[in-house]
PDB file of C-alpha atoms in Angstrom:
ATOM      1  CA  UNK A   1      50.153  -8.430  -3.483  1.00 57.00           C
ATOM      2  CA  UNK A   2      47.720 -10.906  -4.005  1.00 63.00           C
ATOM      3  CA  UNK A   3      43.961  -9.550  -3.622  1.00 66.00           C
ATOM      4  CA  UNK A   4      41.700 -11.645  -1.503  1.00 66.00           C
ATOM      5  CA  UNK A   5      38.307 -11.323  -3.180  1.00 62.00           C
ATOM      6  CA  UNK A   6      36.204 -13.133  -1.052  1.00 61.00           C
ATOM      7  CA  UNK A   7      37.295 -10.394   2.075  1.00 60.00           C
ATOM      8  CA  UNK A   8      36.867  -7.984  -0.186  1.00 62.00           C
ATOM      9  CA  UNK A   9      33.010  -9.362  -0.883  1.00 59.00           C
ATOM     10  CA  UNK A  10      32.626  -9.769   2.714  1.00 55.00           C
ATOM     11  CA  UNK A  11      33.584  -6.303   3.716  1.00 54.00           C
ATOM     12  CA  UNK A  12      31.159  -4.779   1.466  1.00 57.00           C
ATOM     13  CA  UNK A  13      28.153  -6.493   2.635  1.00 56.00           C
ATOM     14  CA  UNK A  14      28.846  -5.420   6.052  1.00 51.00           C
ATOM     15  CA  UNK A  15      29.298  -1.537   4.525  1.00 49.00           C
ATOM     16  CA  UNK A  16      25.680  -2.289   3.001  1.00 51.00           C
ATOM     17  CA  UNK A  17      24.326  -3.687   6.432  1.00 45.00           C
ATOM     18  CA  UNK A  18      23.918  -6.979   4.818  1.00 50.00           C
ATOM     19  CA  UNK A  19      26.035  -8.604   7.566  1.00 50.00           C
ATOM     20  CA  UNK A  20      27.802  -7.844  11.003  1.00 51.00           C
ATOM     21  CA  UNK A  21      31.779  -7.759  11.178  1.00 46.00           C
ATOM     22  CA  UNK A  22      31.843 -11.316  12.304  1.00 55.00           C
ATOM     23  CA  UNK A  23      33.703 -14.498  12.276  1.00 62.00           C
ATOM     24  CA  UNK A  24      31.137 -16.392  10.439  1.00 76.00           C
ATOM     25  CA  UNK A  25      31.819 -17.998   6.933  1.00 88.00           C
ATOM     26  CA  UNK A  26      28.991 -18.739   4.791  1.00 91.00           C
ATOM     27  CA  UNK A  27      29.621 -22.073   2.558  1.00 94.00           C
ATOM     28  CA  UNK A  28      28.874 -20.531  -0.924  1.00 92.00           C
ATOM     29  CA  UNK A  29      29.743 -24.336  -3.170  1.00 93.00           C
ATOM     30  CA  UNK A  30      30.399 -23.422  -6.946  1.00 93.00           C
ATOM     31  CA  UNK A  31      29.476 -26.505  -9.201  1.00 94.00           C
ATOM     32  CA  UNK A  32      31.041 -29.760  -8.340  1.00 95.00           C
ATOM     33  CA  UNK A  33      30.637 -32.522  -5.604  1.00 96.00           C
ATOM     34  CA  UNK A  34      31.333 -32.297  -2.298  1.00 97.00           C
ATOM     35  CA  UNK A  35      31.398 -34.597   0.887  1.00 97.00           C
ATOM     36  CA  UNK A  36      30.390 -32.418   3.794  1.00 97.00           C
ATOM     37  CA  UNK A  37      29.196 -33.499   7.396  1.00 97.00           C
ATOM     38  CA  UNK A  38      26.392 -30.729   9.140  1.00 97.00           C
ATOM     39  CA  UNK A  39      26.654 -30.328  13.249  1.00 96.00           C
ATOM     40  CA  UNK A  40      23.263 -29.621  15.536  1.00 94.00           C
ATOM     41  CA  UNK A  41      23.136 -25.963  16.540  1.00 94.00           C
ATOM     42  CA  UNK A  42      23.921 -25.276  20.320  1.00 87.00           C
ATOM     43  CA  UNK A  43      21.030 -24.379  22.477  1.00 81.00           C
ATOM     44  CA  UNK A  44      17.954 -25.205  19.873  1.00 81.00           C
ATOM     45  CA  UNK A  45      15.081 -27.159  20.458  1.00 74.00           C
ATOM     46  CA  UNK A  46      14.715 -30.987  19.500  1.00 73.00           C
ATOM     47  CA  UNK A  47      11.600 -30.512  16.728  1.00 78.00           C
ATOM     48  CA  UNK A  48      13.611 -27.599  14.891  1.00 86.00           C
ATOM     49  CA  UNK A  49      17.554 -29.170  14.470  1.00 92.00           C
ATOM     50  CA  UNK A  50      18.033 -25.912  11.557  1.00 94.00           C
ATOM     51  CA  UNK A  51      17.988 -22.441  12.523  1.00 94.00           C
ATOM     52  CA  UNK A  52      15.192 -20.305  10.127  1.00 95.00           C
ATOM     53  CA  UNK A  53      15.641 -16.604   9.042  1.00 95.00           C
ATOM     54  CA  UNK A  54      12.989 -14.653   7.001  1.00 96.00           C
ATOM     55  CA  UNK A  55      14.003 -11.885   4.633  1.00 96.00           C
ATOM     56  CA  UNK A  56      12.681  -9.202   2.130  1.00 96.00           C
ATOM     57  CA  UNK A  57      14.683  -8.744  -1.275  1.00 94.00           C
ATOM     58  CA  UNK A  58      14.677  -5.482  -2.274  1.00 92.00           C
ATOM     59  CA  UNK A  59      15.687  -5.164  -6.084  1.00 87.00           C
ATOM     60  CA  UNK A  60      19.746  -3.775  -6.297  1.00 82.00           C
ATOM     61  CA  UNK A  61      19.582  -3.449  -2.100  1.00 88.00           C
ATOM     62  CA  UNK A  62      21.324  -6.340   0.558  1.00 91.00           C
ATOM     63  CA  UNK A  63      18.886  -8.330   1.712  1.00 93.00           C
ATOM     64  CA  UNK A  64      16.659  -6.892   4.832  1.00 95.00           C
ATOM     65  CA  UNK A  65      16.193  -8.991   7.856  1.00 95.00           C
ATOM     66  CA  UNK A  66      12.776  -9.291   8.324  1.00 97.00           C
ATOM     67  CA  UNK A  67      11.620  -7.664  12.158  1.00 96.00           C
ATOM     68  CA  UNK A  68       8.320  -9.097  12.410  1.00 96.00           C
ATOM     69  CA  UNK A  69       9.770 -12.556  13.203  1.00 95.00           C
ATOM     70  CA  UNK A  70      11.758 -10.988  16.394  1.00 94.00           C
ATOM     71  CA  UNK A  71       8.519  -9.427  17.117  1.00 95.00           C
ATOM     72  CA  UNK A  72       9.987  -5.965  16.158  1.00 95.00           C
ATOM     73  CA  UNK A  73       7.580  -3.144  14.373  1.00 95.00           C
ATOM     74  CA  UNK A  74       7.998  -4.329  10.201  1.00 96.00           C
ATOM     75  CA  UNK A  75       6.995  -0.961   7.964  1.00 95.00           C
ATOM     76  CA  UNK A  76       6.908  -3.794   5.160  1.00 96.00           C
ATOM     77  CA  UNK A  77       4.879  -6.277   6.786  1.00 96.00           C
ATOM     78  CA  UNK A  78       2.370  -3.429   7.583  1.00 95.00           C
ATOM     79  CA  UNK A  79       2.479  -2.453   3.997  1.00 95.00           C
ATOM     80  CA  UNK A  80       1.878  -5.699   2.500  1.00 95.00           C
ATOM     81  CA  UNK A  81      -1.316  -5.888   4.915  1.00 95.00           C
ATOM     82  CA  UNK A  82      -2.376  -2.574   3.222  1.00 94.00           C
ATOM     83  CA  UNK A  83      -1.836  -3.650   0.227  1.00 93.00           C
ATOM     84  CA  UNK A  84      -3.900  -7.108   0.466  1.00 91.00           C
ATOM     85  CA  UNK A  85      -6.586  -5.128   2.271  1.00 93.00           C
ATOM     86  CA  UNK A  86      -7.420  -2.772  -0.428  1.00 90.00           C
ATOM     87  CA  UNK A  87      -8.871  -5.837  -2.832  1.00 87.00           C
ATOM     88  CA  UNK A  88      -7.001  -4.474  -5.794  1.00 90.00           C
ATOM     89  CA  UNK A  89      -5.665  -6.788  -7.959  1.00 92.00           C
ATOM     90  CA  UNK A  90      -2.536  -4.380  -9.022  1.00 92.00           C
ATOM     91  CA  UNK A  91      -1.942  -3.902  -5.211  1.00 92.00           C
ATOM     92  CA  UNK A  92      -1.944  -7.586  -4.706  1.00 93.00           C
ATOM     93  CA  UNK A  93       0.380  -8.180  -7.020  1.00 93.00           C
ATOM     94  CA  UNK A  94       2.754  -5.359  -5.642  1.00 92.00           C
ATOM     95  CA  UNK A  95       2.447  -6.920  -2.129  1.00 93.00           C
ATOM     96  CA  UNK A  96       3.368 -10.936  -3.897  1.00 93.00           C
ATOM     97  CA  UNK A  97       6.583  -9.065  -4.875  1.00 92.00           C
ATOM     98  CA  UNK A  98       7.759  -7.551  -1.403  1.00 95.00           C
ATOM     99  CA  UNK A  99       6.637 -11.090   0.713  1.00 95.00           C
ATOM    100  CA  UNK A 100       9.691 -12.306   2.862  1.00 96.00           C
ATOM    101  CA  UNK A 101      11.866 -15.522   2.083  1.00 95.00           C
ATOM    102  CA  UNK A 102      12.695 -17.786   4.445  1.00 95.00           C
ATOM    103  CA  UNK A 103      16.408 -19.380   4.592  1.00 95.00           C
ATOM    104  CA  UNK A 104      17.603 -22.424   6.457  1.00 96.00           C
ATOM    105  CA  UNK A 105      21.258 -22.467   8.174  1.00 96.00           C
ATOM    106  CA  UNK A 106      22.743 -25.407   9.256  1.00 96.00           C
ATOM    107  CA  UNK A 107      26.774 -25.661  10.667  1.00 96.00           C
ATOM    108  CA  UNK A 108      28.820 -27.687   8.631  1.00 96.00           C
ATOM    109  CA  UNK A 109      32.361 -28.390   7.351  1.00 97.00           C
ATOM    110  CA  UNK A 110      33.820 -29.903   4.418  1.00 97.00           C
ATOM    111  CA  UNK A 111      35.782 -32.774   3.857  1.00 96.00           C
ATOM    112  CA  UNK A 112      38.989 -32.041   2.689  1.00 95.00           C
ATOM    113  CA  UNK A 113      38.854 -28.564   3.270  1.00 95.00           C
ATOM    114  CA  UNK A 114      38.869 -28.948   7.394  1.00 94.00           C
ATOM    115  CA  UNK A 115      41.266 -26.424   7.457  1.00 93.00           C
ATOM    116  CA  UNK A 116      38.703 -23.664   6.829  1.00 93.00           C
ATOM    117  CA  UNK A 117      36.665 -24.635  10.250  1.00 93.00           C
ATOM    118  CA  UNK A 118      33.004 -24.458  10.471  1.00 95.00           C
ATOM    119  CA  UNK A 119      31.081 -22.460   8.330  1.00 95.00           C
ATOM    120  CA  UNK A 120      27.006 -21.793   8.051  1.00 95.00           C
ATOM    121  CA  UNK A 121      25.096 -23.485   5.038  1.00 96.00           C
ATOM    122  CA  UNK A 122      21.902 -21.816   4.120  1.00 95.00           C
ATOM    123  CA  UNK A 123      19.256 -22.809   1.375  1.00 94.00           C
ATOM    124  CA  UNK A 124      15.727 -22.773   0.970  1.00 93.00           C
ATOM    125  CA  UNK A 125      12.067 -25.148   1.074  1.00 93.00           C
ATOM    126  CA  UNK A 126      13.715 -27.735  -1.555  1.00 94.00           C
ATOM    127  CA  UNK A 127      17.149 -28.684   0.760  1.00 95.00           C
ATOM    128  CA  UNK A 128      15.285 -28.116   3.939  1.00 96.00           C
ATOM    129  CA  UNK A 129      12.165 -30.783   3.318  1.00 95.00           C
ATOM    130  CA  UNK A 130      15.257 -33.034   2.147  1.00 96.00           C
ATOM    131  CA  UNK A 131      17.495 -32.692   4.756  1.00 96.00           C
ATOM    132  CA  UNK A 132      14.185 -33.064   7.329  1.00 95.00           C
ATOM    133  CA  UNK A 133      13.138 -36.226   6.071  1.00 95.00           C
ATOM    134  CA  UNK A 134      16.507 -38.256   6.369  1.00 95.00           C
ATOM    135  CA  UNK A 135      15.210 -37.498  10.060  1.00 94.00           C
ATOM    136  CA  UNK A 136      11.969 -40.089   9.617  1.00 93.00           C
ATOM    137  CA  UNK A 137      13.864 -42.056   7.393  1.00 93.00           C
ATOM    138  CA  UNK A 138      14.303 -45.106   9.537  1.00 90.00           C
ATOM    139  CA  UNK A 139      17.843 -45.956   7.742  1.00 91.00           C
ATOM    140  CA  UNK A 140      19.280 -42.781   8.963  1.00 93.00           C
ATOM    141  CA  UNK A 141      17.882 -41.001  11.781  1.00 93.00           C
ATOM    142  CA  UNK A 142      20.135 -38.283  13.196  1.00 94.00           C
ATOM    143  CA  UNK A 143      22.470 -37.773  10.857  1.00 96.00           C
ATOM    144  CA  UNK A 144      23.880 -34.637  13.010  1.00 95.00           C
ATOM    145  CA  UNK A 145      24.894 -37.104  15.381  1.00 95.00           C
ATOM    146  CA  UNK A 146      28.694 -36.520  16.071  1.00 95.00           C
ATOM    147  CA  UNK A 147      29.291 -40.118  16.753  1.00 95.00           C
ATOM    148  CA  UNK A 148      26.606 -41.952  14.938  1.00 95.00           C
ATOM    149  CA  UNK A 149      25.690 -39.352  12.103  1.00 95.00           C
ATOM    150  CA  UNK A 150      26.111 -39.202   8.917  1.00 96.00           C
ATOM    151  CA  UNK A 151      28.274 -37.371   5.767  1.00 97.00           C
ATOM    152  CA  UNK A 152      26.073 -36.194   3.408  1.00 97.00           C
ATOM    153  CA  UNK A 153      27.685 -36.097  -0.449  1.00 97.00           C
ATOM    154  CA  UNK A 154      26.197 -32.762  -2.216  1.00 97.00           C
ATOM    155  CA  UNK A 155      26.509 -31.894  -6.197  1.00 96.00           C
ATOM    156  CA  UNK A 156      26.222 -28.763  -7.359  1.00 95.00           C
ATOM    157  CA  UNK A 157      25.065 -28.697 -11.184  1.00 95.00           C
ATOM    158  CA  UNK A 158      25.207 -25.000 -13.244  1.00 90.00           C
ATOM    159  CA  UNK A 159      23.221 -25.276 -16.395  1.00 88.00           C
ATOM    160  CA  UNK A 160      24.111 -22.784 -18.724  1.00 87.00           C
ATOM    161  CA  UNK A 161      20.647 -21.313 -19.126  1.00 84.00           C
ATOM    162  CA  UNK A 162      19.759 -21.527 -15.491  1.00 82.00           C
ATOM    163  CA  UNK A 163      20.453 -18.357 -12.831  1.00 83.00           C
ATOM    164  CA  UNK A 164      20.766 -20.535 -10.424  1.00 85.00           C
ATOM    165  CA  UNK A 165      22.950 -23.654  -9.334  1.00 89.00           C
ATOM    166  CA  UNK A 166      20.954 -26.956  -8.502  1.00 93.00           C
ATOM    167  CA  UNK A 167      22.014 -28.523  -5.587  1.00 95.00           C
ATOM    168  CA  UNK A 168      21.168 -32.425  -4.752  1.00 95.00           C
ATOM    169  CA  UNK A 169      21.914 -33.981  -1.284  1.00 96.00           C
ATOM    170  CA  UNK A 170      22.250 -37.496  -0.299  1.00 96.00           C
ATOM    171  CA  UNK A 171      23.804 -39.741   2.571  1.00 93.00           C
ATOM    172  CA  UNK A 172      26.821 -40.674   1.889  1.00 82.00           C
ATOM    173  CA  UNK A 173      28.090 -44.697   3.292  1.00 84.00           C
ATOM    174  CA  UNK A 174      27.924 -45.724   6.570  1.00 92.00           C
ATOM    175  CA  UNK A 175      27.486 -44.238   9.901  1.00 94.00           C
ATOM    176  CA  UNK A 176      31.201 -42.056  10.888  1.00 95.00           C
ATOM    177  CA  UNK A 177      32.137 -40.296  13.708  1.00 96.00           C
ATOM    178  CA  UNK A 178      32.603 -36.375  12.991  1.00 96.00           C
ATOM    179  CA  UNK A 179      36.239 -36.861  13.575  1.00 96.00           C
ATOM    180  CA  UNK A 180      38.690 -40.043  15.117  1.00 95.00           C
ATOM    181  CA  UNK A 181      40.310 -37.192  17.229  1.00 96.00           C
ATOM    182  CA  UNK A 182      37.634 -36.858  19.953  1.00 95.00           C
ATOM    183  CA  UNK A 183      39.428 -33.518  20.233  1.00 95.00           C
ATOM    184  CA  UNK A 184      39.044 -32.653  16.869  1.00 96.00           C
ATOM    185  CA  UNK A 185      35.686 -33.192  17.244  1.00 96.00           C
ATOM    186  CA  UNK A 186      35.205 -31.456  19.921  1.00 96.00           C
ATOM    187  CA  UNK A 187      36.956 -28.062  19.087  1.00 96.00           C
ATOM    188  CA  UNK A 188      34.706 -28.332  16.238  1.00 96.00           C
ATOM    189  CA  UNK A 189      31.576 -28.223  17.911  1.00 95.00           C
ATOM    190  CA  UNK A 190      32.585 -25.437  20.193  1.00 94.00           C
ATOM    191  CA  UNK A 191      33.747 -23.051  17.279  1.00 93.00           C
ATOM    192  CA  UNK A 192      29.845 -23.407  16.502  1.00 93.00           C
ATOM    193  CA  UNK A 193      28.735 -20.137  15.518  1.00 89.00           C
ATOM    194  CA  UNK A 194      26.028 -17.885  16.810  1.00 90.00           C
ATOM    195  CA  UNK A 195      24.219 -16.971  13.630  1.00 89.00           C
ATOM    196  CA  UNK A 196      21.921 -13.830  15.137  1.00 87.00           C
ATOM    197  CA  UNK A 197      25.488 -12.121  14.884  1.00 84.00           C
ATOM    198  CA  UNK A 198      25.793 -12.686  11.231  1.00 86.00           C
ATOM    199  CA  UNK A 199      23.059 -10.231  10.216  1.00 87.00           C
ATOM    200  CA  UNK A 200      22.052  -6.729  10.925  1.00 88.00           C
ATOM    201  CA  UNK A 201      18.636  -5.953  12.472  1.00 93.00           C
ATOM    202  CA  UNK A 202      18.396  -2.386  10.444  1.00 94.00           C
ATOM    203  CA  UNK A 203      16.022  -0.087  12.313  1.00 94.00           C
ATOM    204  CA  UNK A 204      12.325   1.075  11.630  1.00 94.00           C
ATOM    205  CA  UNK A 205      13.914   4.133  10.038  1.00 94.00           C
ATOM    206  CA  UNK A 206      16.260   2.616   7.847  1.00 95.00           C
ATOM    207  CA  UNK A 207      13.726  -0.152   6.534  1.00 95.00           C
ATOM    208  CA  UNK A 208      11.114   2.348   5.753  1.00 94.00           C
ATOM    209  CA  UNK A 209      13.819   4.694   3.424  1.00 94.00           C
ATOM    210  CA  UNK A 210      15.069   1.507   1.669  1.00 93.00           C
ATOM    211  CA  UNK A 211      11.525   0.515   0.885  1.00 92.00           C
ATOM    212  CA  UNK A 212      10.344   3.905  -0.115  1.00 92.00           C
ATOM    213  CA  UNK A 213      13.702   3.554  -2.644  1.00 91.00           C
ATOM    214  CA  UNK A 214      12.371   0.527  -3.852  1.00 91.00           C
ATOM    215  CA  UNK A 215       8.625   1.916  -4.255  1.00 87.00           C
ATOM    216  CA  UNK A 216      10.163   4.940  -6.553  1.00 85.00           C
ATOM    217  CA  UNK A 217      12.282   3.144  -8.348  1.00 76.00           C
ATOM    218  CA  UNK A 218      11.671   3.705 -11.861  1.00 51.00           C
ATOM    219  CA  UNK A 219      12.423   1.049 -15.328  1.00 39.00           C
ATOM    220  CA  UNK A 220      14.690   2.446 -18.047  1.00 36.00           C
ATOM    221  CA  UNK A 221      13.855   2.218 -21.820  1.00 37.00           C
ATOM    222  CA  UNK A 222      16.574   1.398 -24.264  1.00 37.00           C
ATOM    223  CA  UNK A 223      18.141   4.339 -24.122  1.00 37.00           C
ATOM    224  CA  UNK A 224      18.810   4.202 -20.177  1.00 36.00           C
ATOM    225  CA  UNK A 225      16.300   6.897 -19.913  1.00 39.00           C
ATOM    226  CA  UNK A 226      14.212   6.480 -16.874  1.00 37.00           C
ATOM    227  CA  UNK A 227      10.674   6.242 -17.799  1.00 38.00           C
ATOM    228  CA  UNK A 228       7.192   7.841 -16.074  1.00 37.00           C
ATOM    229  CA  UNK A 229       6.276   4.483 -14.857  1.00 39.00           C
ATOM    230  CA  UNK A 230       8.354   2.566 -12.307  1.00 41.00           C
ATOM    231  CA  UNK A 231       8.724  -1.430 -11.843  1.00 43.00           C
ATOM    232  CA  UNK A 232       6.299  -1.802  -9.748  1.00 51.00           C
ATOM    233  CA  UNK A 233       3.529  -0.924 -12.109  1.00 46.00           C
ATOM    234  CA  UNK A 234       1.575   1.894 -11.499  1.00 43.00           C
ATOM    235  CA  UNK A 235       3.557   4.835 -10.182  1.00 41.00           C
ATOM    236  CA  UNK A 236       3.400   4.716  -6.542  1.00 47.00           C
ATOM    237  CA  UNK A 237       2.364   7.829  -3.967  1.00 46.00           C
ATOM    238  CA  UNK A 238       5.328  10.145  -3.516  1.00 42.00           C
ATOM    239  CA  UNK A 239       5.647   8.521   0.376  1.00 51.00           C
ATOM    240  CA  UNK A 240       3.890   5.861   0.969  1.00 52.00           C
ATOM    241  CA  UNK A 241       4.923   4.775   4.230  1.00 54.00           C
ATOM    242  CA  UNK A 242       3.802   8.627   5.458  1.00 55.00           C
ATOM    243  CA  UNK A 243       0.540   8.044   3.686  1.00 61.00           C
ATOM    244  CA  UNK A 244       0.411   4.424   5.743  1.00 56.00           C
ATOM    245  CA  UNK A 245       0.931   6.344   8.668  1.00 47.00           C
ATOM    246  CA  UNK A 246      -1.461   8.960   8.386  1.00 54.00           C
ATOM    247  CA  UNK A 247      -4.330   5.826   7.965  1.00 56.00           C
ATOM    248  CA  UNK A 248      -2.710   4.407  11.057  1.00 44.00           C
ATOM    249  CA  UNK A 249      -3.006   7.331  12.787  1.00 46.00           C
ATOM    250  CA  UNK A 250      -6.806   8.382  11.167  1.00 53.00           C
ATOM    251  CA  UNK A 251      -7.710   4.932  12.321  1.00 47.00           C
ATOM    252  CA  UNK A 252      -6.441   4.837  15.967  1.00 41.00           C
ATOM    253  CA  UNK A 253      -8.242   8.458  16.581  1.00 47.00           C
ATOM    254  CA  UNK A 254     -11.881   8.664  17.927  1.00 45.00           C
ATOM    255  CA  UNK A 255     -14.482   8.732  16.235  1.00 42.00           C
ATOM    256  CA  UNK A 256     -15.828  12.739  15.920  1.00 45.00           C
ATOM    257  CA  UNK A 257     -19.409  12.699  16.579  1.00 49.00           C
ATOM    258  CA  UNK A 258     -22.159  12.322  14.123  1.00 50.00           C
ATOM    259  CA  UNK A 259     -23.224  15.251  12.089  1.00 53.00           C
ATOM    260  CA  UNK A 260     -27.206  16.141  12.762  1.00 53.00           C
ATOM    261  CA  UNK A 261     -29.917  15.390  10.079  1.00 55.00           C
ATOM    262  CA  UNK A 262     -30.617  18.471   8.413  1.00 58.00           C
ATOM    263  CA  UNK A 263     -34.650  18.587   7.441  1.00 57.00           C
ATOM    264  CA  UNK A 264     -35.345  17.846   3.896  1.00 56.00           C
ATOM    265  CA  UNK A 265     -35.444  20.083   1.097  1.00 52.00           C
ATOM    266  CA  UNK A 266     -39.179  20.568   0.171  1.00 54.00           C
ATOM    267  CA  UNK A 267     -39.818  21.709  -3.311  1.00 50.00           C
ATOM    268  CA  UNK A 268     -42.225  24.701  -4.017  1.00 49.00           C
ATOM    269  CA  UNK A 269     -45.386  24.088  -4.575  1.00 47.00           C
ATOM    270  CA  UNK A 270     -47.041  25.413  -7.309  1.00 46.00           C
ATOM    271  CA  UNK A 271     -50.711  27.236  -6.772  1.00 48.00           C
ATOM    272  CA  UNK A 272     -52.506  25.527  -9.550  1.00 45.00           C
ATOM    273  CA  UNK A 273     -55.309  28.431  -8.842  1.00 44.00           C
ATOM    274  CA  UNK A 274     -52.575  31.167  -9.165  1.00 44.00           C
ATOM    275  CA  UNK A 275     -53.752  33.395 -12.394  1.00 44.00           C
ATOM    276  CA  UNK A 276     -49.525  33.503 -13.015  1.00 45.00           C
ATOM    277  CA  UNK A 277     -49.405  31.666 -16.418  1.00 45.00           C
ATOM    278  CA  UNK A 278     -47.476  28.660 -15.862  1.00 45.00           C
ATOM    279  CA  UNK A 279     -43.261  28.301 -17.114  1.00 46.00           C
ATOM    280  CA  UNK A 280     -43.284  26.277 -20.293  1.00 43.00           C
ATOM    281  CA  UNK A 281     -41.608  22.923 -20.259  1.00 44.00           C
ATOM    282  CA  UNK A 282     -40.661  23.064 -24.336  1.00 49.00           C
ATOM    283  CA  UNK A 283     -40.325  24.903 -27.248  1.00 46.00           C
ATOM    284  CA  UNK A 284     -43.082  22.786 -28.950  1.00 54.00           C
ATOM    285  CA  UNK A 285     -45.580  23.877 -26.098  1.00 56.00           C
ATOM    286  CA  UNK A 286     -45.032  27.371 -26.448  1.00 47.00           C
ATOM    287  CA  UNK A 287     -45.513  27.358 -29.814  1.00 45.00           C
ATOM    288  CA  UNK A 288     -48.489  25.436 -29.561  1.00 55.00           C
ATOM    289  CA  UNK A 289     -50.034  27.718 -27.786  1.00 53.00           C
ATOM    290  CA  UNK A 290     -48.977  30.841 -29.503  1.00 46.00           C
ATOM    291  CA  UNK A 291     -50.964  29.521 -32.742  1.00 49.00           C
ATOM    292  CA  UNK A 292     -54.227  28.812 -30.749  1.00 51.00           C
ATOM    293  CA  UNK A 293     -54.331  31.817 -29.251  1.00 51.00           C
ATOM    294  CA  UNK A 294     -54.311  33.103 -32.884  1.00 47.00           C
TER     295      UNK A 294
END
């Protein structure tokens, strides 16, 4: 029996949260050039044609939707704040490392390959400012279009040194239709997918145990030992999300009422008239006066 890997990487992603048990195929190109043509998303507004998801990356964990963008309570949104806010340069640096990462999905299919339907392309800043500005480019326009858009011809270059792929885009010829078959076409654009049910929203509890995971983590040496002080750099508080909370909660309490001034100390003074010799301040003046007196 032939093993289908790609199910098999699919199903474990959705065991790790990463993703729902949906429908939805990812485009994943390995190096090589491609002639693909992207489709507008159903139901988005005119000034945003791609569909934008922020995430945190959480070293050896899947990928953690972020919930402040849904307007949900973030425990590492409110930790990068605390971080930021305490001035620390080491903290700083700690909250640089856990900022989200915004990806850009776009439906497409691939010619040649029509067989496998519509699948979701996602990349980052690089492809998104280059896909946006065949938009202004007065040559091009819309290239979504399904009767006036465009293909768009993408290479995919692996450098041996590199970790990761580089990917170029371009328009490829003349204006097309997305398909002759008007039928074609059209099943195509109604097997659209909805991306929110690619990805798992994880809840307030589950976010806060993968990030206190990720806070006491701790580096190996060469020997695989794990060592006192963790990736992070300094070794972090045993909970820090608890000790977040506490200042939330410190914070959010009144104010107990101002302790009263308590009267000044007043030092003794000392009756200059008193016939009580006076404490010597030294050695040297004691002895002094030990040989005058003789």
């Amino acid at each position: 029996m032939a093993i289908n890997l790609e199910a098999i990487r699919r199903r474990m992603a959705e065991l790790n949260g990463a993703r729902k048990n949906s429908s939805v195929q990812l485009w994943k190109p390995v190096p090589g050039e491609y002639k693909i043509r992207c489709l507008p998303w159903k139901d988005v507004s005119s000034d945003q044609p791609f569909l934008e998801r922020w995430f945190y990356y959480l070293d050896g964990q899947p990928a953690i939707l972020a919930p402040k963008q849904f307007g949900k309570p973030d425990p590492i949104n409110d930790l990068i704040t605390k971080l930021f806010r305490s001035g620390k340069p080491e903290d700083k640096e700690l909250a640089k490392k856990l900022f989200a990462k915004n990806r850009v999905y776009v439906p497409m299919i691939v010619r040649g390959e029509e067989d496998k339907g519509v699948m979701a392309w996602a990349f980052g800043v690089k492809l998104h400012q280059r896909l946006l500005s065949f938009f202004v480019d007065d040559d091009f326009g819309d290239f979504l279009d399904p009767i006036s858009g465009f293909d768009l011809k993408v290479s995919v270059v692996k450098k041996p040194a590199a970790q990761f792929s580089e990917i170029t885009v371009d328009i490829k010829g003349r204006p097309c239709k997305l398909h002759d078959d008007p039928e074609q076409a059209e099943k195509w654009l109604n097997s659209i997918p909805n991306l929110d049910n690619m990805y798992t929203l994880k809840s307030k509890e589950e976010i806060e145990a993968s990030l206190n995971m990720w806070l006491n983590s701790g580096s190996t040496d060469e020997a695989g030992e794990k060592t006192k002080e963790t990736s992070r750099g300094a070794p972090p508080p045993a909970n820090a999300l608890e000790e977040l909370a506490n200042e939330v909660k410190a914070a959010s309490a009144k104010t107990a009422p101002p302790k009263k001034p308590q009267p000044p100390v007043r030092k003794p003074v000392v009756d200059e008239t008193s016939s009580e010799p006076a404490k010597k301040k030294s050695l040297d003046e004691a002895f002094e006066e030990l040989m005058n007196d003789d």
